Amino acid sequence: MFEKSTWIKLPRNVLVGHGVLDDVGTAVSELSLAGTPLLVTSPTPNDLAGDRLRAQFDDVETVTVGSASFGAVAEIVEAAEAADATFLVALGGGKPIDLAKMAADELGVGFVSVPTAASHDGIVSGRSSIPEGDTRHSVAADPPLAVIADTEIMANAPWELTTAGCADIISNYTAVKDWRLARRLKNVEYSEYAGALSEMTAEMLVDSADSIKQGLEESSWIVSKALVSSGVAMSIAGSSRPASGAEHLFSHQLDRIADSPGLHGHQVGVGSILTEFLHTGENGQWRAIRDALEAIGAPTTAAELGIDDETVIEALTTAHTIRDRYTILGDGVNEDAAVEVATFTGVI
Ligand SMILES: NC(=O)C1=CN([C@@H]2O[C@H](COP(=O)(O)OP(=O)(O)OC[C@H]3O[C@@H](n4cnc5c(N)ncnc54)[C@H](OP(=O)(O)O)[C@@H]3O)[C@@H](O)[C@H]2O)C=CC1
Ligand SMILES: O=C(CO)COP(=O)(O)O
Ligand SMILES: [Zn+2]
């Protein structure tokens, strides 16, 4: 008897474009979200766009978050309860969006994502990444009911946030390779649709690299659409597998051990060069990954990440321990092999 079933949770309204910040109120009423929203934001996005957003609601409270933590999630939950909020609207980069996503899940209310930076695919996905101590927890939550990505605002965000978003998408190549490997070796459940969508998203972004330039609003358009597509791939899979493999383990480990970690997307991009080498060897596609990152101006070396060589080697040799997710790292890359891959690819 056939007993498989799947439940795919996706955003219902996705608005991407110039000036769509002024359509948040309309998008919310179209979702029939009644009652009072709580706006969750952080200082810079609040200064840039808070008033324009608040003007679209009769009654709205605001909570401004500092750093990401489980404590900050609890504060949002408390503020939402005090305000009798019936849904949350997150305005900002990955930090307020992830915190609001998790708080909304705890409260059992909907949330709307209004990204001000195209920095990674968490702005669309059903996962929150919350740092605690020296660990980063990847927590499942419902994806946003709506995503409203104003390309005018995102185009004016610091350029490195956009190149980080691009690199997060380019890393989908190696994430899918890891997922297929895990299917072959460990019988991990694999979705052809999600894998194909994730790879195609990376392909399309790389094909558009010439149009991804600082000062061009079209760049934010291309990257936002890719981030939405990658988020949908994760929703189809019901996990972050289509967009998170060994290169993400490497980045999560850098977040734990580096004195001053780089941006998420930048670290996974460099991780992708390394893990592509592990997948396909000296004459494999690691150069194509490096060239794609270079073309959009993302880091390709430890020095460009601002991280020393020893820390990169430590992250590569220990990344397999931090999560129960089978990848090309297998049961660990030893130090000599790690030095070889990092040297050959020019990462160190
Ligand atoms: N769910 C997921 O899959 C993932 C989640 N994450 C999480 O996302 C966070 C990192 O995301 P990221 O977007 O880099 O972080 P932030 O939200 O911290 O944004 C980065 C910086 O950019 C500022 N900023 C945001 N938008 C603008 C703008 N339009 N103009 C000028 N400055 C702006 C922020 O200001 P301010 O300081 O005022 O906030 C902040 O200083 C972390 O908390 C991480 O845990 C990371 C990867 C994946
Ligand atoms: O960053 C992500 C996908 O790009 C999310 O992945 P994680 O599940 O590793 O946090
Ligand atoms: Zn990522």
mmCIF file of C-alpha atoms and ligand atoms in Angstrom:
data_model
loop_
_atom_site.group_PDB
_atom_site.id
_atom_site.type_symbol
_atom_site.label_atom_id
_atom_site.label_comp_id
_atom_site.label_asym_id
_atom_site.label_seq_id
_atom_site.Cartn_x
_atom_site.Cartn_y
_atom_site.Cartn_z
ATOM 1 C CA MET A 1 0.000 0.000 0.000
ATOM 2 C CA PHE A 2 1.214 3.518 -0.820
ATOM 3 C CA GLU A 3 1.529 5.449 2.472
ATOM 4 C CA LYS A 4 3.714 8.422 1.687
ATOM 5 C CA SER A 5 2.454 11.908 2.460
ATOM 6 C CA THR A 6 3.908 15.391 2.450
ATOM 7 C CA TRP A 7 2.919 18.767 3.882
ATOM 8 C CA ILE A 8 4.565 21.739 2.178
ATOM 9 C CA LYS A 9 4.334 25.108 3.908
ATOM 10 C CA LEU A 10 5.033 28.081 1.654
ATOM 11 C CA PRO A 11 4.630 31.868 1.845
ATOM 12 C CA ARG A 12 1.292 32.869 0.276
ATOM 13 C CA ASN A 13 2.152 36.379 -0.923
ATOM 14 C CA VAL A 14 5.591 37.274 -2.245
ATOM 15 C CA LEU A 15 6.127 40.869 -3.348
ATOM 16 C CA VAL A 16 9.503 41.853 -4.757
ATOM 17 C CA GLY A 17 10.202 45.230 -6.319
ATOM 18 C CA HIS A 18 10.782 48.942 -6.138
ATOM 19 C CA GLY A 19 8.723 50.641 -3.426
ATOM 20 C CA VAL A 20 6.742 47.552 -2.344
ATOM 21 C CA LEU A 21 7.348 48.542 1.296
ATOM 22 C CA ASP A 22 4.216 50.669 0.915
ATOM 23 C CA ASP A 23 2.206 47.535 0.039
ATOM 24 C CA VAL A 24 2.724 45.732 3.363
ATOM 25 C CA GLY A 25 -0.687 46.873 4.682
ATOM 26 C CA THR A 26 -2.431 45.684 1.512
ATOM 27 C CA ALA A 27 -0.593 42.360 1.518
ATOM 28 C CA VAL A 28 -1.566 41.836 5.155
ATOM 29 C CA SER A 29 -5.256 42.616 4.594
ATOM 30 C CA GLU A 30 -5.217 40.308 1.580
ATOM 31 C CA LEU A 31 -4.125 37.537 3.973
ATOM 32 C CA SER A 32 -7.099 38.324 6.222
ATOM 33 C CA LEU A 33 -4.769 38.836 9.168
ATOM 34 C CA ALA A 34 -7.075 40.650 11.587
ATOM 35 C CA GLY A 35 -6.151 42.505 14.777
ATOM 36 C CA THR A 36 -2.986 44.218 15.934
ATOM 37 C CA PRO A 37 0.496 43.553 14.594
ATOM 38 C CA LEU A 38 3.716 43.732 16.578
ATOM 39 C CA LEU A 39 6.557 45.163 14.517
ATOM 40 C CA VAL A 40 9.868 43.424 15.274
ATOM 41 C CA THR A 41 12.837 45.363 13.971
ATOM 42 C CA SER A 42 16.395 46.472 14.757
ATOM 43 C CA PRO A 43 17.819 50.026 15.008
ATOM 44 C CA THR A 44 18.975 50.712 11.422
ATOM 45 C CA PRO A 45 15.975 49.193 9.589
ATOM 46 C CA ASN A 46 13.678 50.967 12.060
ATOM 47 C CA ASP A 47 15.306 54.307 11.213
ATOM 48 C CA LEU A 48 15.159 53.587 7.504
ATOM 49 C CA ALA A 49 11.671 52.224 7.098
ATOM 50 C CA GLY A 50 9.907 51.894 10.477
ATOM 51 C CA ASP A 51 7.688 54.950 10.109
ATOM 52 C CA ARG A 52 6.645 54.089 6.543
ATOM 53 C CA LEU A 53 5.608 50.672 7.742
ATOM 54 C CA ARG A 54 3.828 51.825 10.911
ATOM 55 C CA ALA A 55 1.838 54.369 8.865
ATOM 56 C CA GLN A 56 0.094 51.441 7.138
ATOM 57 C CA PHE A 57 -1.543 50.147 10.347
ATOM 58 C CA ASP A 58 -4.092 51.790 12.666
ATOM 59 C CA ASP A 59 -2.632 50.261 15.767
ATOM 60 C CA VAL A 60 0.890 48.824 15.961
ATOM 61 C CA GLU A 61 3.481 48.352 18.704
ATOM 62 C CA THR A 62 7.197 48.129 17.968
ATOM 63 C CA VAL A 63 9.920 46.073 19.613
ATOM 64 C CA THR A 64 13.511 46.858 18.617
ATOM 65 C CA VAL A 65 15.970 43.990 19.093
ATOM 66 C CA GLY A 66 19.706 44.270 19.761
ATOM 67 C CA SER A 67 21.421 40.929 19.348
ATOM 68 C CA ALA A 68 20.000 37.522 18.458
ATOM 69 C CA SER A 69 19.450 35.073 21.332
ATOM 70 C CA PHE A 70 16.752 32.883 22.866
ATOM 71 C CA GLY A 71 16.357 35.650 25.455
ATOM 72 C CA ALA A 72 15.471 38.074 22.650
ATOM 73 C CA VAL A 73 12.854 35.606 21.369
ATOM 74 C CA ALA A 74 11.334 35.477 24.867
ATOM 75 C CA GLU A 75 11.238 39.295 24.989
ATOM 76 C CA ILE A 76 9.345 39.411 21.690
ATOM 77 C CA VAL A 77 6.869 36.809 22.941
ATOM 78 C CA GLU A 78 6.337 38.886 26.076
ATOM 79 C CA ALA A 79 5.890 42.127 24.108
ATOM 80 C CA ALA A 80 3.419 40.427 21.735
ATOM 81 C CA GLU A 81 1.362 39.112 24.659
ATOM 82 C CA ALA A 82 1.378 42.502 26.377
ATOM 83 C CA ALA A 83 0.196 44.176 23.160
ATOM 84 C CA ASP A 84 -2.384 41.452 22.385
ATOM 85 C CA ALA A 85 -0.680 41.162 19.003
ATOM 86 C CA THR A 86 -2.369 38.800 16.579
ATOM 87 C CA PHE A 87 0.527 38.611 14.112
ATOM 88 C CA LEU A 88 4.147 39.735 13.818
ATOM 89 C CA VAL A 89 5.792 41.819 11.109
ATOM 90 C CA ALA A 90 9.599 41.563 10.948
ATOM 91 C CA LEU A 91 11.490 44.456 9.365
ATOM 92 C CA GLY A 92 15.240 44.161 8.890
ATOM 93 C CA GLY A 93 18.047 41.757 8.124
ATOM 94 C CA GLY A 94 18.253 38.116 9.170
ATOM 95 C CA LYS A 95 18.398 38.944 12.876
ATOM 96 C CA PRO A 96 14.921 40.454 13.482
ATOM 97 C CA ILE A 97 13.410 38.130 10.867
ATOM 98 C CA ASP A 98 14.744 34.968 12.529
ATOM 99 C CA LEU A 99 13.767 36.156 15.997
ATOM 100 C CA ALA A 100 10.239 37.068 14.895
ATOM 101 C CA LYS A 101 9.893 33.777 12.981
ATOM 102 C CA MET A 102 10.673 31.818 16.109
ATOM 103 C CA ALA A 103 8.567 34.005 18.393
ATOM 104 C CA ALA A 104 5.582 33.715 16.012
ATOM 105 C CA ASP A 105 5.969 29.953 16.078
ATOM 106 C CA GLU A 106 5.951 29.923 19.880
ATOM 107 C CA LEU A 107 2.912 32.223 19.985
ATOM 108 C CA GLY A 108 1.111 30.258 17.268
ATOM 109 C CA VAL A 109 0.522 33.424 15.210
ATOM 110 C CA GLY A 110 1.428 34.284 11.634
ATOM 111 C CA PHE A 111 4.344 36.461 10.625
ATOM 112 C CA VAL A 112 5.277 38.607 7.676
ATOM 113 C CA SER A 113 8.878 39.084 6.559
ATOM 114 C CA VAL A 114 9.965 42.504 5.293
ATOM 115 C CA PRO A 115 13.693 42.121 4.563
ATOM 116 C CA THR A 116 15.836 45.232 4.256
ATOM 117 C CA ALA A 117 18.910 43.257 3.174
ATOM 118 C CA ALA A 118 19.279 40.321 0.755
ATOM 119 C CA SER A 119 21.844 38.677 3.011
ATOM 120 C CA HIS A 120 20.739 34.992 3.074
ATOM 121 C CA ASP A 121 17.801 32.734 2.333
ATOM 122 C CA GLY A 122 16.610 32.727 5.971
ATOM 123 C CA ILE A 123 14.575 35.836 5.081
ATOM 124 C CA VAL A 124 12.137 33.495 3.302
ATOM 125 C CA SER A 125 12.659 30.057 4.809
ATOM 126 C CA GLY A 126 11.018 28.032 7.539
ATOM 127 C CA ARG A 127 14.136 27.935 9.686
ATOM 128 C CA SER A 128 15.472 30.195 12.382
ATOM 129 C CA SER A 129 19.150 30.234 13.209
ATOM 130 C CA ILE A 130 19.652 31.431 16.771
ATOM 131 C CA PRO A 131 23.088 31.716 18.388
ATOM 132 C CA GLU A 132 23.475 30.612 22.004
ATOM 133 C CA GLY A 133 26.804 30.375 23.798
ATOM 134 C CA ASP A 134 29.256 29.011 21.264
ATOM 135 C CA THR A 135 26.558 27.135 19.349
ATOM 136 C CA ARG A 136 24.092 28.088 16.659
ATOM 137 C CA HIS A 137 20.713 26.371 16.754
ATOM 138 C CA SER A 138 18.870 25.773 13.501
ATOM 139 C CA VAL A 139 15.239 25.659 14.603
ATOM 140 C CA ALA A 140 12.280 24.654 12.423
ATOM 141 C CA ALA A 141 9.430 27.183 12.311
ATOM 142 C CA ASP A 142 6.677 28.047 9.873
ATOM 143 C CA PRO A 143 7.846 30.142 6.915
ATOM 144 C CA PRO A 144 6.488 33.698 6.633
ATOM 145 C CA LEU A 145 2.912 34.076 5.397
ATOM 146 C CA ALA A 146 4.164 36.884 3.162
ATOM 147 C CA VAL A 147 7.541 38.196 2.058
ATOM 148 C CA ILE A 148 7.724 41.839 0.991
ATOM 149 C CA ALA A 149 11.168 42.636 -0.393
ATOM 150 C CA ASP A 150 11.631 46.259 -1.416
ATOM 151 C CA THR A 151 14.514 46.323 -3.888
ATOM 152 C CA GLU A 152 15.040 50.069 -3.430
ATOM 153 C CA ILE A 153 15.754 49.606 0.283
ATOM 154 C CA MET A 154 17.833 46.471 -0.215
ATOM 155 C CA ALA A 155 19.904 48.131 -2.959
ATOM 156 C CA ASN A 156 20.945 50.788 -0.436
ATOM 157 C CA ALA A 157 21.995 48.262 2.212
ATOM 158 C CA PRO A 158 25.750 47.674 2.631
ATOM 159 C CA TRP A 159 26.906 45.926 -0.549
ATOM 160 C CA GLU A 160 28.583 43.064 1.322
ATOM 161 C CA LEU A 161 25.166 41.931 2.580
ATOM 162 C CA THR A 162 24.073 41.441 -1.047
ATOM 163 C CA THR A 163 27.238 39.577 -2.032
ATOM 164 C CA ALA A 164 26.685 37.385 1.062
ATOM 165 C CA GLY A 165 23.164 36.565 -0.200
ATOM 166 C CA CYS A 166 24.627 35.653 -3.607
ATOM 167 C CA ALA A 167 27.238 33.395 -2.027
ATOM 168 C CA ASP A 168 24.553 31.664 0.090
ATOM 169 C CA ILE A 169 22.809 30.814 -3.197
ATOM 170 C CA ILE A 170 26.009 29.701 -4.968
ATOM 171 C CA SER A 171 26.608 27.306 -2.059
ATOM 172 C CA ASN A 172 23.448 25.440 -3.090
ATOM 173 C CA TYR A 173 25.599 23.578 -5.654
ATOM 174 C CA THR A 174 27.577 21.767 -2.974
ATOM 175 C CA ALA A 175 24.613 21.464 -0.600
ATOM 176 C CA VAL A 176 22.730 19.445 -3.233
ATOM 177 C CA LYS A 177 25.820 17.299 -3.911
ATOM 178 C CA ASP A 178 26.005 16.510 -0.193
ATOM 179 C CA TRP A 179 22.311 15.702 -0.090
ATOM 180 C CA ARG A 180 22.637 13.277 -3.042
ATOM 181 C CA LEU A 181 25.670 11.684 -1.433
ATOM 182 C CA ALA A 182 23.721 11.198 1.800
ATOM 183 C CA ARG A 183 20.907 9.605 -0.183
ATOM 184 C CA ARG A 184 23.320 7.170 -1.845
ATOM 185 C CA LEU A 185 25.304 6.268 1.271
ATOM 186 C CA LYS A 186 22.802 6.689 4.102
ATOM 187 C CA ASN A 187 19.429 6.364 2.384
ATOM 188 C CA VAL A 188 18.518 9.891 3.466
ATOM 189 C CA GLU A 189 15.184 11.044 2.054
ATOM 190 C CA TYR A 190 15.759 13.147 -1.059
ATOM 191 C CA SER A 191 13.409 15.295 -3.108
ATOM 192 C CA GLU A 192 14.159 15.514 -6.839
ATOM 193 C CA TYR A 193 12.000 18.658 -7.088
ATOM 194 C CA ALA A 194 13.741 20.448 -4.237
ATOM 195 C CA GLY A 195 17.222 19.388 -5.402
ATOM 196 C CA ALA A 196 16.560 20.487 -8.991
ATOM 197 C CA LEU A 197 15.031 23.818 -7.902
ATOM 198 C CA SER A 198 17.953 24.558 -5.620
ATOM 199 C CA GLU A 199 20.537 23.809 -8.330
ATOM 200 C CA MET A 200 18.611 25.771 -10.953
ATOM 201 C CA THR A 201 18.463 28.749 -8.574
ATOM 202 C CA ALA A 202 22.254 28.738 -8.226
ATOM 203 C CA GLU A 203 22.641 28.314 -11.993
ATOM 204 C CA MET A 204 20.377 31.260 -12.774
ATOM 205 C CA LEU A 205 22.136 33.507 -10.284
ATOM 206 C CA VAL A 206 25.556 32.640 -11.717
ATOM 207 C CA ASP A 207 24.243 33.254 -15.265
ATOM 208 C CA SER A 208 23.128 36.730 -14.130
ATOM 209 C CA ALA A 209 26.455 37.619 -12.478
ATOM 210 C CA ASP A 210 27.078 40.443 -14.988
ATOM 211 C CA SER A 211 23.974 42.252 -13.731
ATOM 212 C CA ILE A 212 24.959 41.922 -10.065
ATOM 213 C CA LYS A 213 26.832 45.152 -9.447
ATOM 214 C CA GLN A 214 26.967 47.624 -6.596
ATOM 215 C CA GLY A 215 24.597 50.522 -7.203
ATOM 216 C CA LEU A 216 22.350 48.536 -9.585
ATOM 217 C CA GLU A 217 18.902 47.985 -8.062
ATOM 218 C CA GLU A 218 18.458 45.086 -10.484
ATOM 219 C CA SER A 219 21.028 43.198 -8.367
ATOM 220 C CA SER A 220 18.641 43.196 -5.396
ATOM 221 C CA TRP A 221 15.864 42.005 -7.685
ATOM 222 C CA ILE A 222 17.934 39.059 -8.973
ATOM 223 C CA VAL A 223 19.207 38.078 -5.531
ATOM 224 C CA SER A 224 15.812 38.415 -3.793
ATOM 225 C CA LYS A 225 14.150 36.188 -6.357
ATOM 226 C CA ALA A 226 16.918 33.617 -5.915
ATOM 227 C CA LEU A 227 16.531 33.743 -2.122
ATOM 228 C CA VAL A 228 12.777 33.183 -2.476
ATOM 229 C CA SER A 229 13.392 30.254 -4.813
ATOM 230 C CA SER A 230 15.931 28.719 -2.434
ATOM 231 C CA GLY A 231 13.494 29.176 0.469
ATOM 232 C CA VAL A 232 10.799 27.406 -1.550
ATOM 233 C CA ALA A 233 13.222 24.521 -2.234
ATOM 234 C CA MET A 234 13.707 24.165 1.541
ATOM 235 C CA SER A 235 9.945 24.285 2.083
ATOM 236 C CA ILE A 236 9.418 21.536 -0.506
ATOM 237 C CA ALA A 237 12.092 19.418 1.161
ATOM 238 C CA GLY A 238 10.796 20.159 4.653
ATOM 239 C CA SER A 239 14.424 20.683 5.682
ATOM 240 C CA SER A 240 17.361 22.956 4.880
ATOM 241 C CA ARG A 241 19.093 20.103 3.005
ATOM 242 C CA PRO A 242 18.715 21.703 -0.485
ATOM 243 C CA ALA A 243 20.616 24.785 0.704
ATOM 244 C CA SER A 244 22.789 23.584 3.563
ATOM 245 C CA GLY A 245 25.492 20.931 3.333
ATOM 246 C CA ALA A 246 29.103 20.637 4.465
ATOM 247 C CA GLU A 247 29.865 24.249 3.464
ATOM 248 C CA HIS A 248 27.244 25.337 6.033
ATOM 249 C CA LEU A 249 28.728 23.047 8.704
ATOM 250 C CA PHE A 250 32.084 24.727 8.013
ATOM 251 C CA SER A 251 30.507 28.177 8.385
ATOM 252 C CA HIS A 252 28.601 27.250 11.556
ATOM 253 C CA GLN A 253 31.876 25.987 13.007
ATOM 254 C CA LEU A 254 33.650 29.246 12.064
ATOM 255 C CA ASP A 255 30.850 31.119 13.873
ATOM 256 C CA ARG A 256 31.762 29.138 16.981
ATOM 257 C CA ILE A 257 35.542 29.311 16.907
ATOM 258 C CA ALA A 258 36.596 32.424 14.963
ATOM 259 C CA ASP A 259 37.362 35.570 16.990
ATOM 260 C CA SER A 260 35.522 37.651 14.458
ATOM 261 C CA PRO A 261 33.377 35.522 12.110
ATOM 262 C CA GLY A 262 32.485 36.722 8.632
ATOM 263 C CA LEU A 263 28.998 37.084 7.180
ATOM 264 C CA HIS A 264 27.109 33.796 6.902
ATOM 265 C CA GLY A 265 26.961 33.874 3.083
ATOM 266 C CA HIS A 266 30.631 34.774 2.722
ATOM 267 C CA GLN A 267 31.700 31.875 4.934
ATOM 268 C CA VAL A 268 29.500 29.311 3.181
ATOM 269 C CA GLY A 269 30.851 30.544 -0.177
ATOM 270 C CA VAL A 270 34.447 29.828 0.850
ATOM 271 C CA GLY A 271 33.233 26.548 2.379
ATOM 272 C CA SER A 272 31.721 25.657 -0.975
ATOM 273 C CA ILE A 273 35.077 26.017 -2.755
ATOM 274 C CA LEU A 274 36.587 23.597 -0.234
ATOM 275 C CA THR A 275 33.793 21.037 -0.248
ATOM 276 C CA GLU A 276 33.469 21.132 -4.053
ATOM 277 C CA PHE A 277 37.170 20.173 -4.162
ATOM 278 C CA LEU A 278 36.416 17.290 -1.783
ATOM 279 C CA HIS A 279 33.562 16.166 -4.046
ATOM 280 C CA THR A 280 35.190 16.424 -7.451
ATOM 281 C CA GLY A 281 38.945 16.818 -6.904
ATOM 282 C CA GLU A 282 41.711 18.886 -8.463
ATOM 283 C CA ASN A 283 40.133 19.115 -11.895
ATOM 284 C CA GLY A 284 36.555 19.338 -10.647
ATOM 285 C CA GLN A 285 34.233 22.319 -10.427
ATOM 286 C CA TRP A 286 35.804 24.142 -7.474
ATOM 287 C CA ARG A 287 37.284 26.730 -9.877
ATOM 288 C CA ALA A 288 33.818 27.448 -11.288
ATOM 289 C CA ILE A 289 32.517 28.072 -7.747
ATOM 290 C CA ARG A 290 35.488 30.302 -6.934
ATOM 291 C CA ASP A 291 35.099 32.237 -10.210
ATOM 292 C CA ALA A 292 31.367 32.735 -9.612
ATOM 293 C CA LEU A 293 32.069 34.104 -6.126
ATOM 294 C CA GLU A 294 34.827 36.331 -7.496
ATOM 295 C CA ALA A 295 32.533 37.647 -10.241
ATOM 296 C CA ILE A 296 30.042 38.989 -7.712
ATOM 297 C CA GLY A 297 32.763 40.252 -5.367
ATOM 298 C CA ALA A 298 32.372 37.722 -2.539
ATOM 299 C CA PRO A 299 35.426 36.477 -0.604
ATOM 300 C CA THR A 300 37.251 33.383 -1.864
ATOM 301 C CA THR A 301 40.066 33.202 0.689
ATOM 302 C CA ALA A 302 40.543 33.031 4.455
ATOM 303 C CA ALA A 303 42.297 36.416 4.348
ATOM 304 C CA GLU A 304 39.325 38.003 2.577
ATOM 305 C CA LEU A 305 37.050 36.555 5.271
ATOM 306 C CA GLY A 306 39.359 38.121 7.861
ATOM 307 C CA ILE A 307 39.958 34.705 9.427
ATOM 308 C CA ASP A 308 43.385 33.170 10.023
ATOM 309 C CA ASP A 309 44.503 29.976 8.265
ATOM 310 C CA GLU A 310 44.671 27.883 11.459
ATOM 311 C CA THR A 311 41.052 28.647 12.292
ATOM 312 C CA VAL A 312 39.961 27.652 8.774
ATOM 313 C CA ILE A 313 41.784 24.319 9.132
ATOM 314 C CA GLU A 314 40.296 23.749 12.588
ATOM 315 C CA ALA A 315 36.799 24.458 11.251
ATOM 316 C CA LEU A 316 37.266 22.112 8.293
ATOM 317 C CA THR A 317 38.576 19.248 10.434
ATOM 318 C CA THR A 318 35.865 19.537 13.108
ATOM 319 C CA ALA A 319 32.773 20.680 11.154
ATOM 320 C CA HIS A 320 31.437 17.107 10.812
ATOM 321 C CA THR A 321 30.900 16.899 14.584
ATOM 322 C CA ILE A 322 28.411 19.707 15.000
ATOM 323 C CA ARG A 323 25.319 18.218 13.424
ATOM 324 C CA ASP A 324 23.846 14.881 12.545
ATOM 325 C CA ARG A 325 23.904 15.590 8.801
ATOM 326 C CA TYR A 326 25.891 13.286 6.519
ATOM 327 C CA THR A 327 28.053 15.164 4.003
ATOM 328 C CA ILE A 328 31.279 14.811 2.029
ATOM 329 C CA LEU A 329 33.089 15.462 5.328
ATOM 330 C CA GLY A 330 32.053 11.928 6.349
ATOM 331 C CA ASP A 331 33.592 11.064 9.707
ATOM 332 C CA GLY A 332 36.090 13.895 9.417
ATOM 333 C CA VAL A 333 38.843 15.352 7.235
ATOM 334 C CA ASN A 334 42.248 14.997 8.848
ATOM 335 C CA GLU A 335 44.592 17.945 9.239
ATOM 336 C CA ASP A 336 46.962 17.027 6.388
ATOM 337 C CA ALA A 337 44.058 16.580 3.980
ATOM 338 C CA ALA A 338 42.479 19.842 5.142
ATOM 339 C CA VAL A 339 45.728 21.747 4.584
ATOM 340 C CA GLU A 340 46.045 20.148 1.139
ATOM 341 C CA VAL A 341 42.531 21.150 0.018
ATOM 342 C CA ALA A 342 42.765 24.657 1.451
ATOM 343 C CA THR A 343 46.206 25.243 -0.088
ATOM 344 C CA PHE A 344 45.396 23.779 -3.494
ATOM 345 C CA THR A 345 42.251 25.905 -3.799
ATOM 346 C CA GLY A 346 44.102 29.030 -2.625
ATOM 347 C CA VAL A 347 41.790 29.461 0.365
ATOM 348 C CA ILE A 348 44.869 29.649 2.628
HETATM 349 N N1 LIG B 1 17.428 31.339 9.065
HETATM 350 C C1 LIG B 1 18.536 31.101 8.408
HETATM 351 O O1 LIG B 1 18.588 30.225 7.559
HETATM 352 C C2 LIG B 1 19.734 31.929 8.668
HETATM 353 C C3 LIG B 1 19.736 32.877 9.665
HETATM 354 N N2 LIG B 1 20.844 33.621 9.955
HETATM 355 C C4 LIG B 1 20.741 34.628 11.032
HETATM 356 O O2 LIG B 1 20.615 35.896 10.437
HETATM 357 C C5 LIG B 1 21.411 36.848 11.126
HETATM 358 C C6 LIG B 1 22.426 37.400 10.162
HETATM 359 O O3 LIG B 1 21.745 38.007 9.091
HETATM 360 P P1 LIG B 1 22.107 39.459 8.585
HETATM 361 O O4 LIG B 1 21.053 39.885 7.623
HETATM 362 O O5 LIG B 1 23.519 39.499 8.171
HETATM 363 O O6 LIG B 1 22.028 40.226 9.982
HETATM 364 P P2 LIG B 1 21.433 41.541 10.578
HETATM 365 O O7 LIG B 1 19.975 41.499 10.643
HETATM 366 O O8 LIG B 1 22.191 41.686 11.849
HETATM 367 O O9 LIG B 1 21.876 42.702 9.550
HETATM 368 C C7 LIG B 1 23.247 42.969 9.325
HETATM 369 C C8 LIG B 1 23.569 44.447 9.551
HETATM 370 O O10 LIG B 1 22.987 45.217 8.522
HETATM 371 C C9 LIG B 1 22.190 46.261 9.067
HETATM 372 N N3 LIG B 1 21.132 46.493 8.085
HETATM 373 C C10 LIG B 1 20.070 45.725 7.754
HETATM 374 N N4 LIG B 1 19.412 46.274 6.705
HETATM 375 C C11 LIG B 1 20.061 47.407 6.374
HETATM 376 C C12 LIG B 1 19.880 48.418 5.388
HETATM 377 N N5 LIG B 1 18.878 48.355 4.489
HETATM 378 N N6 LIG B 1 20.754 49.451 5.351
HETATM 379 C C13 LIG B 1 21.788 49.535 6.224
HETATM 380 N N7 LIG B 1 22.024 48.605 7.175
HETATM 381 C C14 LIG B 1 21.164 47.555 7.246
HETATM 382 C C15 LIG B 1 21.779 45.771 10.431
HETATM 383 O O11 LIG B 1 21.484 46.878 11.295
HETATM 384 P P3 LIG B 1 21.126 46.670 12.848
HETATM 385 O O12 LIG B 1 22.448 46.475 13.548
HETATM 386 O O13 LIG B 1 20.453 47.896 13.277
HETATM 387 O O14 LIG B 1 20.281 45.436 12.924
HETATM 388 C C16 LIG B 1 23.021 44.995 10.867
HETATM 389 O O15 LIG B 1 23.985 45.868 11.404
HETATM 390 C C17 LIG B 1 22.029 36.136 12.299
HETATM 391 O O16 LIG B 1 21.217 36.369 13.431
HETATM 392 C C18 LIG B 1 21.971 34.681 11.900
HETATM 393 O O17 LIG B 1 21.852 33.836 13.009
HETATM 394 C C19 LIG B 1 21.966 33.488 9.205
HETATM 395 C C20 LIG B 1 21.997 32.575 8.195
HETATM 396 C C21 LIG B 1 20.922 31.705 7.858
HETATM 397 O O1 LIG B 2 21.551 28.888 5.971
HETATM 398 C C1 LIG B 2 20.737 28.052 5.658
HETATM 399 C C2 LIG B 2 20.436 27.760 4.253
HETATM 400 O O2 LIG B 2 21.083 28.654 3.383
HETATM 401 C C3 LIG B 2 20.037 27.290 6.714
HETATM 402 O O3 LIG B 2 20.790 26.218 6.996
HETATM 403 P P1 LIG B 2 20.981 25.562 8.438
HETATM 404 O O4 LIG B 2 19.882 24.570 8.560
HETATM 405 O O5 LIG B 2 22.328 24.957 8.299
HETATM 406 O O6 LIG B 2 20.933 26.645 9.478
HETATM 407 ZN ZN ZN B 3 22.785 29.677 4.318
#
